[in-house]
PDB file of C-alpha atoms in Angstrom:
ATOM      1  CA  MET A   1     -74.890  82.401 -65.093  1.00 82.00           C
ATOM      2  CA  ASN A   2     -74.219  83.829 -61.648  1.00 93.00           C
ATOM      3  CA  TYR A   3     -70.987  82.460 -60.183  1.00 96.00           C
ATOM      4  CA  GLU A   4     -72.800  81.312 -57.018  1.00 96.00           C
ATOM      5  CA  GLU A   5     -74.742  78.804 -59.130  1.00 97.00           C
ATOM      6  CA  LEU A   6     -71.601  77.165 -60.526  1.00 98.00           C
ATOM      7  CA  ASN A   7     -70.691  73.784 -59.032  1.00 98.00           C
ATOM      8  CA  VAL A   8     -67.004  74.673 -59.209  1.00 98.00           C
ATOM      9  CA  PHE A   9     -67.654  77.748 -57.066  1.00 98.00           C
ATOM     10  CA  LYS A  10     -69.703  75.775 -54.532  1.00 98.00           C
ATOM     11  CA  GLU A  11     -67.106  72.996 -54.279  1.00 99.00           C
ATOM     12  CA  SER A  12     -64.178  75.389 -54.033  1.00 99.00           C
ATOM     13  CA  HIS A  13     -65.951  77.331 -51.276  1.00 99.00           C
ATOM     14  CA  LYS A  14     -66.485  74.087 -49.328  1.00 99.00           C
ATOM     15  CA  PHE A  15     -62.814  73.286 -49.870  1.00 99.00           C
ATOM     16  CA  VAL A  16     -61.785  76.648 -48.357  1.00 99.00           C
ATOM     17  CA  LEU A  17     -63.794  75.821 -45.241  1.00 99.00           C
ATOM     18  CA  GLU A  18     -62.020  72.455 -44.980  1.00 98.00           C
ATOM     19  CA  ILE A  19     -58.616  74.109 -45.297  1.00 98.00           C
ATOM     20  CA  TYR A  20     -59.481  76.525 -42.502  1.00 98.00           C
ATOM     21  CA  LYS A  21     -60.447  73.543 -40.317  1.00 98.00           C
ATOM     22  CA  ILE A  22     -57.380  71.403 -40.966  1.00 97.00           C
ATOM     23  CA  THR A  23     -54.919  74.253 -40.550  1.00 97.00           C
ATOM     24  CA  GLU A  24     -56.241  74.893 -37.032  1.00 96.00           C
ATOM     25  CA  THR A  25     -54.275  71.801 -35.996  1.00 96.00           C
ATOM     26  CA  PHE A  26     -50.977  72.918 -37.569  1.00 97.00           C
ATOM     27  CA  PRO A  27     -48.176  74.065 -35.245  1.00 96.00           C
ATOM     28  CA  ASN A  28     -48.201  77.745 -34.243  1.00 95.00           C
ATOM     29  CA  GLU A  29     -44.865  78.363 -35.959  1.00 94.00           C
ATOM     30  CA  GLU A  30     -46.561  77.578 -39.289  1.00 94.00           C
ATOM     31  CA  LYS A  31     -49.265  80.239 -38.791  1.00 91.00           C
ATOM     32  CA  PHE A  32     -47.502  82.834 -40.958  1.00 92.00           C
ATOM     33  CA  ARG A  33     -45.857  80.333 -43.269  1.00 96.00           C
ATOM     34  CA  LEU A  34     -47.602  77.213 -44.532  1.00 97.00           C
ATOM     35  CA  VAL A  35     -50.998  77.958 -42.955  1.00 97.00           C
ATOM     36  CA  ASP A  36     -51.074  81.420 -44.499  1.00 97.00           C
ATOM     37  CA  GLN A  37     -50.071  80.067 -47.918  1.00 98.00           C
ATOM     38  CA  LEU A  38     -52.659  77.275 -47.824  1.00 98.00           C
ATOM     39  CA  ILE A  39     -55.472  79.599 -46.803  1.00 98.00           C
ATOM     40  CA  ARG A  40     -54.579  82.302 -49.337  1.00 98.00           C
ATOM     41  CA  ALA A  41     -54.290  79.814 -52.187  1.00 98.00           C
ATOM     42  CA  SER A  42     -57.564  78.121 -51.242  1.00 99.00           C
ATOM     43  CA  TYR A  43     -59.679  81.263 -51.096  1.00 98.00           C
ATOM     44  CA  SER A  44     -58.037  82.502 -54.267  1.00 99.00           C
ATOM     45  CA  ILE A  45     -59.973  79.841 -56.196  1.00 99.00           C
ATOM     46  CA  PRO A  46     -63.576  80.924 -55.482  1.00 99.00           C
ATOM     47  CA  SER A  47     -62.598  84.602 -55.384  1.00 99.00           C
ATOM     48  CA  ASN A  48     -61.062  84.378 -58.871  1.00 99.00           C
ATOM     49  CA  ILE A  49     -64.171  82.574 -60.118  1.00 99.00           C
ATOM     50  CA  ALA A  50     -66.355  85.342 -58.673  1.00 98.00           C
ATOM     51  CA  GLU A  51     -64.222  88.185 -59.994  1.00 98.00           C
ATOM     52  CA  GLY A  52     -63.786  86.618 -63.419  1.00 98.00           C
ATOM     53  CA  ASN A  53     -67.522  86.058 -63.719  1.00 96.00           C
ATOM     54  CA  SER A  54     -68.077  89.800 -63.330  1.00 95.00           C
ATOM     55  CA  ARG A  55     -65.671  90.763 -66.129  1.00 94.00           C
ATOM     56  CA  ASN A  56     -66.877  92.244 -69.380  1.00 90.00           C
ATOM     57  CA  THR A  57     -65.245  89.754 -71.708  1.00 95.00           C
ATOM     58  CA  THR A  58     -65.081  85.981 -71.841  1.00 96.00           C
ATOM     59  CA  LYS A  59     -61.342  86.243 -72.420  1.00 97.00           C
ATOM     60  CA  ASP A  60     -60.933  88.113 -69.117  1.00 97.00           C
ATOM     61  CA  TYR A  61     -63.096  85.524 -67.353  1.00 98.00           C
ATOM     62  CA  ILE A  62     -60.893  82.730 -68.683  1.00 98.00           C
ATOM     63  CA  ASN A  63     -57.761  84.501 -67.412  1.00 98.00           C
ATOM     64  CA  TYR A  64     -59.235  84.613 -63.909  1.00 98.00           C
ATOM     65  CA  LEU A  65     -60.050  80.912 -64.178  1.00 99.00           C
ATOM     66  CA  TYR A  66     -56.426  80.248 -65.148  1.00 99.00           C
ATOM     67  CA  ASN A  67     -55.398  82.055 -61.956  1.00 99.00           C
ATOM     68  CA  ALA A  68     -57.831  79.907 -59.965  1.00 99.00           C
ATOM     69  CA  ARG A  69     -56.366  76.776 -61.550  1.00 99.00           C
ATOM     70  CA  GLY A  70     -52.846  77.939 -60.705  1.00 99.00           C
ATOM     71  CA  SER A  71     -53.849  78.364 -57.070  1.00 99.00           C
ATOM     72  CA  ALA A  72     -55.411  74.899 -57.067  1.00 99.00           C
ATOM     73  CA  ASN A  73     -52.164  73.366 -58.311  1.00 98.00           C
ATOM     74  CA  GLU A  74     -50.241  75.329 -55.702  1.00 98.00           C
ATOM     75  CA  ILE A  75     -52.493  73.782 -53.045  1.00 99.00           C
ATOM     76  CA  LYS A  76     -51.632  70.292 -54.294  1.00 98.00           C
ATOM     77  CA  TYR A  77     -48.015  70.960 -53.392  1.00 98.00           C
ATOM     78  CA  PHE A  78     -48.864  72.531 -50.032  1.00 98.00           C
ATOM     79  CA  LEU A  79     -50.915  69.438 -49.185  1.00 99.00           C
ATOM     80  CA  LEU A  80     -47.986  67.174 -50.069  1.00 98.00           C
ATOM     81  CA  LEU A  81     -45.690  69.295 -47.912  1.00 98.00           C
ATOM     82  CA  SER A  82     -48.205  69.217 -45.051  1.00 98.00           C
ATOM     83  CA  LYS A  83     -48.326  65.423 -45.247  1.00 98.00           C
ATOM     84  CA  ASP A  84     -44.549  65.059 -45.420  1.00 98.00           C
ATOM     85  CA  LEU A  85     -44.120  67.360 -42.407  1.00 98.00           C
ATOM     86  CA  GLY A  86     -46.585  65.194 -40.470  1.00 98.00           C
ATOM     87  CA  TYR A  87     -49.292  67.862 -40.165  1.00 98.00           C
ATOM     88  CA  ILE A  88     -51.927  65.765 -41.944  1.00 98.00           C
ATOM     89  CA  SER A  89     -52.324  62.005 -42.272  1.00 98.00           C
ATOM     90  CA  MET A  90     -51.907  60.122 -45.524  1.00 99.00           C
ATOM     91  CA  GLU A  91     -55.647  59.434 -45.520  1.00 99.00           C
ATOM     92  CA  ARG A  92     -56.525  63.128 -45.123  1.00 98.00           C
ATOM     93  CA  TYR A  93     -53.926  64.067 -47.737  1.00 99.00           C
ATOM     94  CA  LEU A  94     -55.420  61.686 -50.299  1.00 99.00           C
ATOM     95  CA  GLU A  95     -58.941  62.905 -49.526  1.00 99.00           C
ATOM     96  CA  LEU A  96     -58.010  66.583 -49.955  1.00 99.00           C
ATOM     97  CA  LYS A  97     -55.851  65.850 -53.009  1.00 99.00           C
ATOM     98  CA  THR A  98     -58.814  64.142 -54.682  1.00 99.00           C
ATOM     99  CA  LYS A  99     -61.063  67.110 -53.886  1.00 99.00           C
ATOM    100  CA  ILE A 100     -58.630  69.674 -55.295  1.00 99.00           C
ATOM    101  CA  GLU A 101     -58.075  67.524 -58.399  1.00 99.00           C
ATOM    102  CA  ASP A 102     -61.856  67.423 -58.901  1.00 99.00           C
ATOM    103  CA  ILE A 103     -61.954  71.214 -58.619  1.00 99.00           C
ATOM    104  CA  ILE A 104     -59.168  71.451 -61.213  1.00 99.00           C
ATOM    105  CA  LYS A 105     -61.195  69.223 -63.550  1.00 99.00           C
ATOM    106  CA  MET A 106     -64.256  71.443 -63.068  1.00 99.00           C
ATOM    107  CA  LEU A 107     -62.170  74.548 -63.758  1.00 99.00           C
ATOM    108  CA  ASN A 108     -60.793  72.924 -66.918  1.00 99.00           C
ATOM    109  CA  GLY A 109     -64.324  72.088 -68.037  1.00 98.00           C
ATOM    110  CA  LEU A 110     -65.502  75.654 -67.481  1.00 98.00           C
ATOM    111  CA  ILE A 111     -62.441  77.066 -69.263  1.00 98.00           C
ATOM    112  CA  ASN A 112     -63.000  74.774 -72.257  1.00 98.00           C
ATOM    113  CA  SER A 113     -66.689  75.642 -72.362  1.00 97.00           C
ATOM    114  CA  LEU A 114     -65.924  79.364 -72.363  1.00 96.00           C
ATOM    115  CA  LYS A 115     -63.182  78.969 -74.990  1.00 97.00           C
ATOM    116  CA  ARG A 116     -65.739  77.519 -77.399  1.00 96.00           C
ATOM    117  CA  LYS A 117     -67.703  80.775 -77.093  1.00 89.00           C
ATOM    118  CA  ILE A 118     -64.870  82.984 -78.336  1.00 85.00           C
TER     119      ILE A 118
END
């Protein structure tokens, strides 16, 4: 299946767009710190899905999905930090946290599905 057809790819791409939007409101001094980390970690998810999907072996694909999952968990912390620093509201934090947790669940499902094939 082409990676663009995967729900986890579609949802993670939408999540990247949301991260770009929310970080526009962060203070300028965070541009090369927290903003950069949040953006890099967020686009790492769909890019790892895309790159892994093009690999020759299922085992390689799974490794890329592990990297995507690692980035997703990294984002969970960056969101907590953003909330605690007052850059996002509790409501927005909970909304984004739920979305990234859903993406993690989808990644886990895809990983488990691929593991059954090897």
